[in-house]
mmCIF file of C-alpha atoms in Angstrom:
data_model
loop_
_atom_site.group_PDB
_atom_site.id
_atom_site.type_symbol
_atom_site.label_atom_id
_atom_site.label_comp_id
_atom_site.label_asym_id
_atom_site.label_seq_id
_atom_site.Cartn_x
_atom_site.Cartn_y
_atom_site.Cartn_z
ATOM 1 C CA MET A 294 -19.313 -1.060 20.173
ATOM 2 C CA HIS A 295 -17.046 1.705 18.989
ATOM 3 C CA PHE A 296 -15.887 3.274 16.062
ATOM 4 C CA THR A 297 -12.544 2.772 14.226
ATOM 5 C CA TYR A 298 -11.087 4.872 11.471
ATOM 6 C CA ALA A 299 -7.906 5.146 9.208
ATOM 7 C CA GLU A 300 -6.887 8.559 7.503
ATOM 8 C CA ILE A 301 -4.512 9.938 4.948
ATOM 9 C CA TRP A 302 -3.698 13.788 4.484
ATOM 10 C CA ASP A 303 -0.893 14.532 1.627
ATOM 11 C CA LYS A 304 -0.060 17.828 0.493
ATOM 12 C CA GLY A 305 1.960 16.284 -2.489
ATOM 13 C CA ASP A 306 5.002 18.023 -4.253
ATOM 14 C CA PHE A 307 3.217 20.549 -6.546
ATOM 15 C CA TYR A 308 1.636 22.925 -4.148
ATOM 16 C CA THR A 309 3.258 24.603 -1.320
ATOM 17 C CA LYS A 310 0.320 24.240 1.086
ATOM 18 C CA ASN A 311 -2.113 21.368 1.679
ATOM 19 C CA GLN A 312 -5.369 23.270 1.701
ATOM 20 C CA ASP A 313 -7.487 20.251 2.825
ATOM 21 C CA SER A 314 -8.708 20.446 6.540
ATOM 22 C CA PHE A 315 -10.431 17.456 8.323
ATOM 23 C CA ALA A 316 -11.572 16.335 11.644
ATOM 24 C CA ILE A 317 -12.694 13.070 12.881
ATOM 25 C CA GLN A 318 -14.701 12.924 16.388
ATOM 26 C CA ALA A 319 -16.327 10.047 18.299
ATOM 27 C CA VAL A 320 -18.560 10.318 21.458
ATOM 28 C CA TYR A 321 -20.501 8.176 23.857
ATOM 29 C CA THR A 322 -24.022 9.394 25.144
ATOM 30 C CA GLY A 323 -26.989 8.081 26.874
ATOM 31 C CA SER A 324 -28.606 7.671 23.468
ATOM 32 C CA GLY A 325 -25.574 5.562 22.268
ATOM 33 C CA PRO A 326 -22.446 6.236 20.310
ATOM 34 C CA PHE A 327 -21.693 8.692 17.502
ATOM 35 C CA ALA A 328 -19.105 9.395 15.144
ATOM 36 C CA MET A 329 -18.512 12.495 12.990
ATOM 37 C CA ALA A 330 -15.888 12.971 9.952
ATOM 38 C CA VAL A 331 -15.707 16.094 7.927
ATOM 39 C CA ILE A 332 -13.434 17.151 5.161
ATOM 40 C CA CYS A 333 -13.073 20.805 3.673
ATOM 41 C CA ASP A 334 -11.134 21.274 0.590
ATOM 42 C CA GLY A 335 -10.008 24.981 0.173
ATOM 43 C CA VAL A 336 -10.436 26.503 -3.091
ATOM 44 C CA GLY A 337 -6.853 27.200 -4.386
ATOM 45 C CA SER A 338 -7.770 29.786 -6.980
ATOM 46 C CA LEU A 339 -9.062 31.896 -4.259
ATOM 47 C CA ALA A 340 -7.213 33.653 -1.481
ATOM 48 C CA ARG A 341 -6.349 31.728 1.974
ATOM 49 C CA GLY A 342 -8.408 28.454 0.930
ATOM 50 C CA GLU A 343 -6.621 26.568 3.680
ATOM 51 C CA TYR A 344 -7.974 29.320 6.305
ATOM 52 C CA ALA A 345 -11.548 29.111 4.905
ATOM 53 C CA GLY A 346 -11.252 25.228 5.065
ATOM 54 C CA GLY A 347 -9.956 25.283 8.692
ATOM 55 C CA ARG A 348 -12.475 27.771 9.815
ATOM 56 C CA VAL A 349 -15.480 25.520 8.485
ATOM 57 C CA VAL A 350 -14.060 22.366 9.943
ATOM 58 C CA ARG A 351 -13.805 23.880 13.366
ATOM 59 C CA SER A 352 -17.339 25.558 13.281
ATOM 60 C CA MET A 353 -18.968 22.532 12.123
ATOM 61 C CA THR A 354 -17.203 20.513 14.578
ATOM 62 C CA GLU A 355 -18.632 22.763 17.518
ATOM 63 C CA TRP A 356 -22.140 22.382 15.669
ATOM 64 C CA PHE A 357 -21.758 18.604 15.846
ATOM 65 C CA TYR A 358 -21.432 18.791 19.564
ATOM 66 C CA ASP A 359 -23.950 21.840 20.424
ATOM 67 C CA GLY A 360 -26.452 21.334 17.896
ATOM 68 C CA ALA A 361 -26.361 17.779 16.168
ATOM 69 C CA LEU A 362 -25.846 15.699 19.173
ATOM 70 C CA GLN A 363 -28.732 17.310 21.120
ATOM 71 C CA LEU A 364 -31.031 16.843 18.354
ATOM 72 C CA LEU A 365 -29.820 13.035 17.522
ATOM 73 C CA CYS A 366 -30.220 12.299 21.393
ATOM 74 C CA GLY A 367 -33.422 14.014 21.364
ATOM 75 C CA ASP A 368 -34.874 11.744 18.327
ATOM 76 C CA ALA A 369 -35.352 14.966 16.451
ATOM 77 C CA SER A 370 -36.410 14.491 12.788
ATOM 78 C CA SER A 371 -33.967 14.369 10.134
ATOM 79 C CA LYS A 372 -35.468 17.586 8.809
ATOM 80 C CA LYS A 373 -34.671 19.593 12.063
ATOM 81 C CA LEU A 374 -31.013 18.206 12.015
ATOM 82 C CA PHE A 375 -30.819 19.331 8.181
ATOM 83 C CA ARG A 376 -32.150 22.837 9.040
ATOM 84 C CA SER A 377 -29.847 23.001 11.932
ATOM 85 C CA CYS A 378 -26.995 22.273 9.949
ATOM 86 C CA LYS A 379 -28.105 24.597 7.158
ATOM 87 C CA ARG A 380 -28.158 27.396 9.770
ATOM 88 C CA ALA A 381 -24.860 26.821 11.195
ATOM 89 C CA LEU A 382 -23.238 26.523 7.654
ATOM 90 C CA GLY A 383 -25.085 29.565 6.745
ATOM 91 C CA ASP A 384 -23.365 31.491 9.695
ATOM 92 C CA ILE A 385 -19.992 30.665 8.865
ATOM 93 C CA HIS A 386 -20.527 31.315 5.292
ATOM 94 C CA ARG A 387 -21.652 35.022 6.047
ATOM 95 C CA GLU A 388 -18.431 35.272 8.451
ATOM 96 C CA LEU A 389 -16.183 34.297 6.005
ATOM 97 C CA LYS A 390 -17.745 36.647 3.422
ATOM 98 C CA GLU A 391 -17.854 39.622 5.746
ATOM 99 C CA GLU A 392 -14.040 39.075 6.736
ATOM 100 C CA GLY A 393 -13.193 38.629 3.044
ATOM 101 C CA ALA A 394 -14.966 42.015 2.129
ATOM 102 C CA GLU A 395 -13.118 43.794 5.201
ATOM 103 C CA ASN A 396 -9.565 42.384 3.801
ATOM 104 C CA GLY A 397 -10.366 43.058 0.072
ATOM 105 C CA LEU A 398 -10.286 39.228 -0.658
ATOM 106 C CA TRP A 399 -12.170 36.178 -1.723
ATOM 107 C CA MET A 400 -11.983 32.735 0.155
ATOM 108 C CA GLY A 401 -13.806 29.536 0.030
ATOM 109 C CA THR A 402 -13.988 25.988 0.655
ATOM 110 C CA THR A 403 -16.012 22.764 -0.077
ATOM 111 C CA PHE A 404 -17.724 20.981 2.607
ATOM 112 C CA SER A 405 -18.377 17.209 3.085
ATOM 113 C CA MET A 406 -19.652 15.908 6.848
ATOM 114 C CA LEU A 407 -20.665 12.342 7.495
ATOM 115 C CA ILE A 408 -22.368 11.618 11.091
ATOM 116 C CA LEU A 409 -22.754 7.902 11.913
ATOM 117 C CA GLY A 410 -25.149 6.764 14.805
ATOM 118 C CA VAL A 411 -25.608 2.889 15.613
ATOM 119 C CA ARG A 412 -27.485 2.149 12.431
ATOM 120 C CA GLN A 413 -28.094 5.271 10.705
ATOM 121 C CA PHE A 414 -25.813 7.767 8.625
ATOM 122 C CA TYR A 415 -26.617 11.347 8.062
ATOM 123 C CA TYR A 416 -24.550 13.073 4.983
ATOM 124 C CA PHE A 417 -24.308 16.918 4.311
ATOM 125 C CA HIS A 418 -22.255 18.134 1.252
ATOM 126 C CA ILE A 419 -21.325 21.201 -0.615
ATOM 127 C CA GLY A 420 -18.951 20.948 -3.659
ATOM 128 C CA ASP A 421 -16.981 18.099 -4.886
ATOM 129 C CA CYS A 422 -15.873 16.002 -2.168
ATOM 130 C CA CYS A 423 -16.991 12.163 -2.056
ATOM 131 C CA CYS A 424 -18.265 9.784 0.187
ATOM 132 C CA TYR A 425 -18.742 6.109 -0.486
ATOM 133 C CA GLN A 426 -20.634 3.405 1.339
ATOM 134 C CA ILE A 427 -18.584 0.157 1.289
ATOM 135 C CA GLY A 428 -20.711 -3.031 2.039
ATOM 136 C CA LYS A 429 -22.267 -5.799 0.000
ATOM 137 C CA ARG A 430 -21.653 -3.370 -2.686
ATOM 138 C CA ILE A 431 -20.130 0.021 -3.119
ATOM 139 C CA CYS A 432 -22.566 2.984 -3.255
ATOM 140 C CA THR A 433 -21.904 6.563 -3.865
ATOM 141 C CA ILE A 434 -23.985 8.799 -1.458
ATOM 142 C CA SER A 435 -22.371 12.032 -2.529
ATOM 143 C CA ARG A 436 -23.393 14.130 -5.207
ATOM 144 C CA ARG A 437 -20.740 16.243 -7.181
ATOM 145 C CA GLN A 438 -21.776 19.738 -7.505
ATOM 146 C CA VAL A 439 -20.033 20.708 -10.338
ATOM 147 C CA ASN A 440 -20.993 22.242 -14.099
ATOM 148 C CA ALA A 441 -20.126 20.417 -17.402
ATOM 149 C CA GLU A 442 -16.765 21.935 -17.392
ATOM 150 C CA GLY A 443 -16.021 20.495 -13.754
ATOM 151 C CA GLU A 444 -15.980 23.907 -12.036
ATOM 152 C CA LEU A 445 -17.646 24.269 -8.905
ATOM 153 C CA LEU A 446 -21.363 25.397 -8.671
ATOM 154 C CA GLY A 447 -20.802 27.123 -5.382
ATOM 155 C CA ILE A 448 -18.856 27.001 -2.310
ATOM 156 C CA VAL A 449 -18.877 28.004 1.177
ATOM 157 C CA GLY A 450 -17.552 31.507 1.830
ATOM 158 C CA ALA A 451 -17.852 33.254 -1.445
ATOM 159 C CA GLY A 452 -20.849 34.221 -3.534
ATOM 160 C CA ASP A 453 -24.065 32.732 -2.744
ATOM 161 C CA LEU A 454 -24.346 29.592 -0.586
ATOM 162 C CA PRO A 455 -25.604 26.694 -2.776
ATOM 163 C CA GLU A 456 -28.130 24.182 -1.723
ATOM 164 C CA LEU A 457 -26.923 22.118 0.944
ATOM 165 C CA PHE A 458 -27.105 18.357 -0.254
ATOM 166 C CA PHE A 459 -28.232 15.826 2.487
ATOM 167 C CA ARG A 460 -28.730 11.941 2.589
ATOM 168 C CA LYS A 461 -29.908 9.785 5.270
ATOM 169 C CA GLY A 462 -29.644 6.204 5.313
ATOM 170 C CA SER A 463 -29.157 2.868 7.301
ATOM 171 C CA TYR A 464 -26.188 0.845 7.268
ATOM 172 C CA HIS A 465 -24.828 -2.494 8.425
ATOM 173 C CA LYS A 466 -22.516 -2.934 11.365
ATOM 174 C CA LYS A 467 -19.974 -4.508 9.018
ATOM 175 C CA ASP A 468 -20.111 -1.509 6.365
ATOM 176 C CA LYS A 469 -17.693 0.986 6.087
ATOM 177 C CA PHE A 470 -17.650 4.695 4.504
ATOM 178 C CA MET A 471 -14.822 6.399 2.647
ATOM 179 C CA LEU A 472 -14.930 10.226 2.773
ATOM 180 C CA CYS A 473 -12.518 11.971 0.656
ATOM 181 C CA SER A 474 -11.344 14.990 -1.221
ATOM 182 C CA ASP A 475 -11.554 15.125 -5.151
ATOM 183 C CA GLY A 476 -8.045 14.891 -5.190
ATOM 184 C CA TYR A 477 -7.784 11.609 -3.414
ATOM 185 C CA ASN A 478 -11.005 10.336 -5.122
ATOM 186 C CA ARG A 479 -9.035 10.253 -8.253
ATOM 187 C CA CYS A 480 -6.631 7.826 -6.656
ATOM 188 C CA LEU A 481 -9.234 5.323 -5.690
ATOM 189 C CA SER A 482 -10.443 2.326 -7.584
ATOM 190 C CA ALA A 483 -12.941 -0.205 -7.236
ATOM 191 C CA GLN A 484 -10.411 -2.839 -6.361
ATOM 192 C CA GLY A 485 -8.929 -0.518 -3.671
ATOM 193 C CA LEU A 486 -12.480 0.101 -2.030
ATOM 194 C CA TRP A 487 -13.306 -3.489 -2.088
ATOM 195 C CA ALA A 488 -9.871 -4.417 -0.393
ATOM 196 C CA LEU A 489 -10.972 -1.640 2.590
ATOM 197 C CA SER A 490 -14.033 -3.666 3.045
ATOM 198 C CA GLU A 491 -12.071 -6.410 4.765
ATOM 199 C CA ASN A 492 -11.852 -6.546 8.502
ATOM 200 C CA MET A 493 -8.247 -5.315 9.129
ATOM 201 C CA ALA A 494 -5.988 -3.438 11.587
ATOM 202 C CA ILE A 495 -5.900 0.422 11.455
ATOM 203 C CA GLU A 496 -2.265 0.320 10.397
ATOM 204 C CA GLU A 497 -3.258 -2.180 7.299
ATOM 205 C CA ALA A 498 -5.915 0.198 6.478
ATOM 206 C CA GLU A 499 -3.568 3.313 6.332
ATOM 207 C CA LYS A 500 -1.195 1.141 4.473
ATOM 208 C CA LEU A 501 -3.745 0.610 1.997
ATOM 209 C CA LEU A 502 -4.539 4.273 1.697
ATOM 210 C CA LYS A 503 -1.124 5.223 1.149
ATOM 211 C CA GLU A 504 -0.704 2.454 -1.712
ATOM 212 C CA MET A 505 -3.789 4.007 -3.578
ATOM 213 C CA LEU A 506 -2.460 7.654 -3.025
ATOM 214 C CA HIS A 507 0.993 6.529 -4.501
ATOM 215 C CA ARG A 508 -0.534 4.861 -7.376
ATOM 216 C CA GLY A 509 -2.535 8.034 -7.915
ATOM 217 C CA ARG A 510 0.693 10.240 -7.640
ATOM 218 C CA ARG A 511 2.412 8.106 -10.393
ATOM 219 C CA LYS A 512 -0.482 8.489 -12.720
ATOM 220 C CA GLY A 513 0.029 12.367 -12.124
ATOM 221 C CA GLU A 514 -2.495 13.448 -9.562
ATOM 222 C CA ARG A 515 -1.089 16.740 -8.211
ATOM 223 C CA ASP A 516 -3.930 17.881 -6.010
ATOM 224 C CA ASN A 517 -3.777 17.762 -2.044
ATOM 225 C CA CYS A 518 -5.201 14.306 -1.299
ATOM 226 C CA THR A 519 -7.268 13.568 2.139
ATOM 227 C CA GLY A 520 -9.173 10.383 2.689
ATOM 228 C CA ILE A 521 -10.887 9.268 6.021
ATOM 229 C CA LEU A 522 -11.974 5.390 6.294
ATOM 230 C CA ILE A 523 -14.520 5.006 9.249
ATOM 231 C CA GLY A 524 -16.836 2.206 10.382
ATOM 232 C CA ARG A 525 -18.045 0.227 13.560
ATOM 233 C CA LYS A 526 -15.992 -2.288 15.407
#
């Protein structure tokens, strides 16, 4: 078996920069195949949001290889995996805060990472990105960390690091996952997610992702939009 994915990354016409960063990785190990998808949505109201998002994506991709895979292949508990991720995220959080203090600026990003094994998924999250499990039903496995006004409760890189949301679960081999920034989430519909659950070529899936983006843009969505559809094949 292996993993398959389709992705979309769109700046839009309103902003001069795309402050979303993402990465997708798939590896084969002696304990089986694993895949990882991560999205960081840089906070546009702060300086250098795209830089903060890119730094966190790079650092947490390194953690996936140097930390997560060792624990997953060693049959470590999910608690150990969570603590390891929290430490790695805390390290890059402090680095960004220190770098910002040295340069007299604030910068930060949201963080959303999904790791897939053969039958298990592991999800780590700070902010307002979203993740859906699409199978016999559509399940939201993320939790938006915002207040009543829709403002972020915390970010990576500025202020106090908020509590890392973590969820572990099982999935069927035909299930797919949609990981997306809050901008692209506003472009999604239940009908569109159900359409993505069908078995299709990558090119067809990416065409559907673009169609949902264009519908969202026509309705007035101006934010940077990033989406990753990933599953087993």
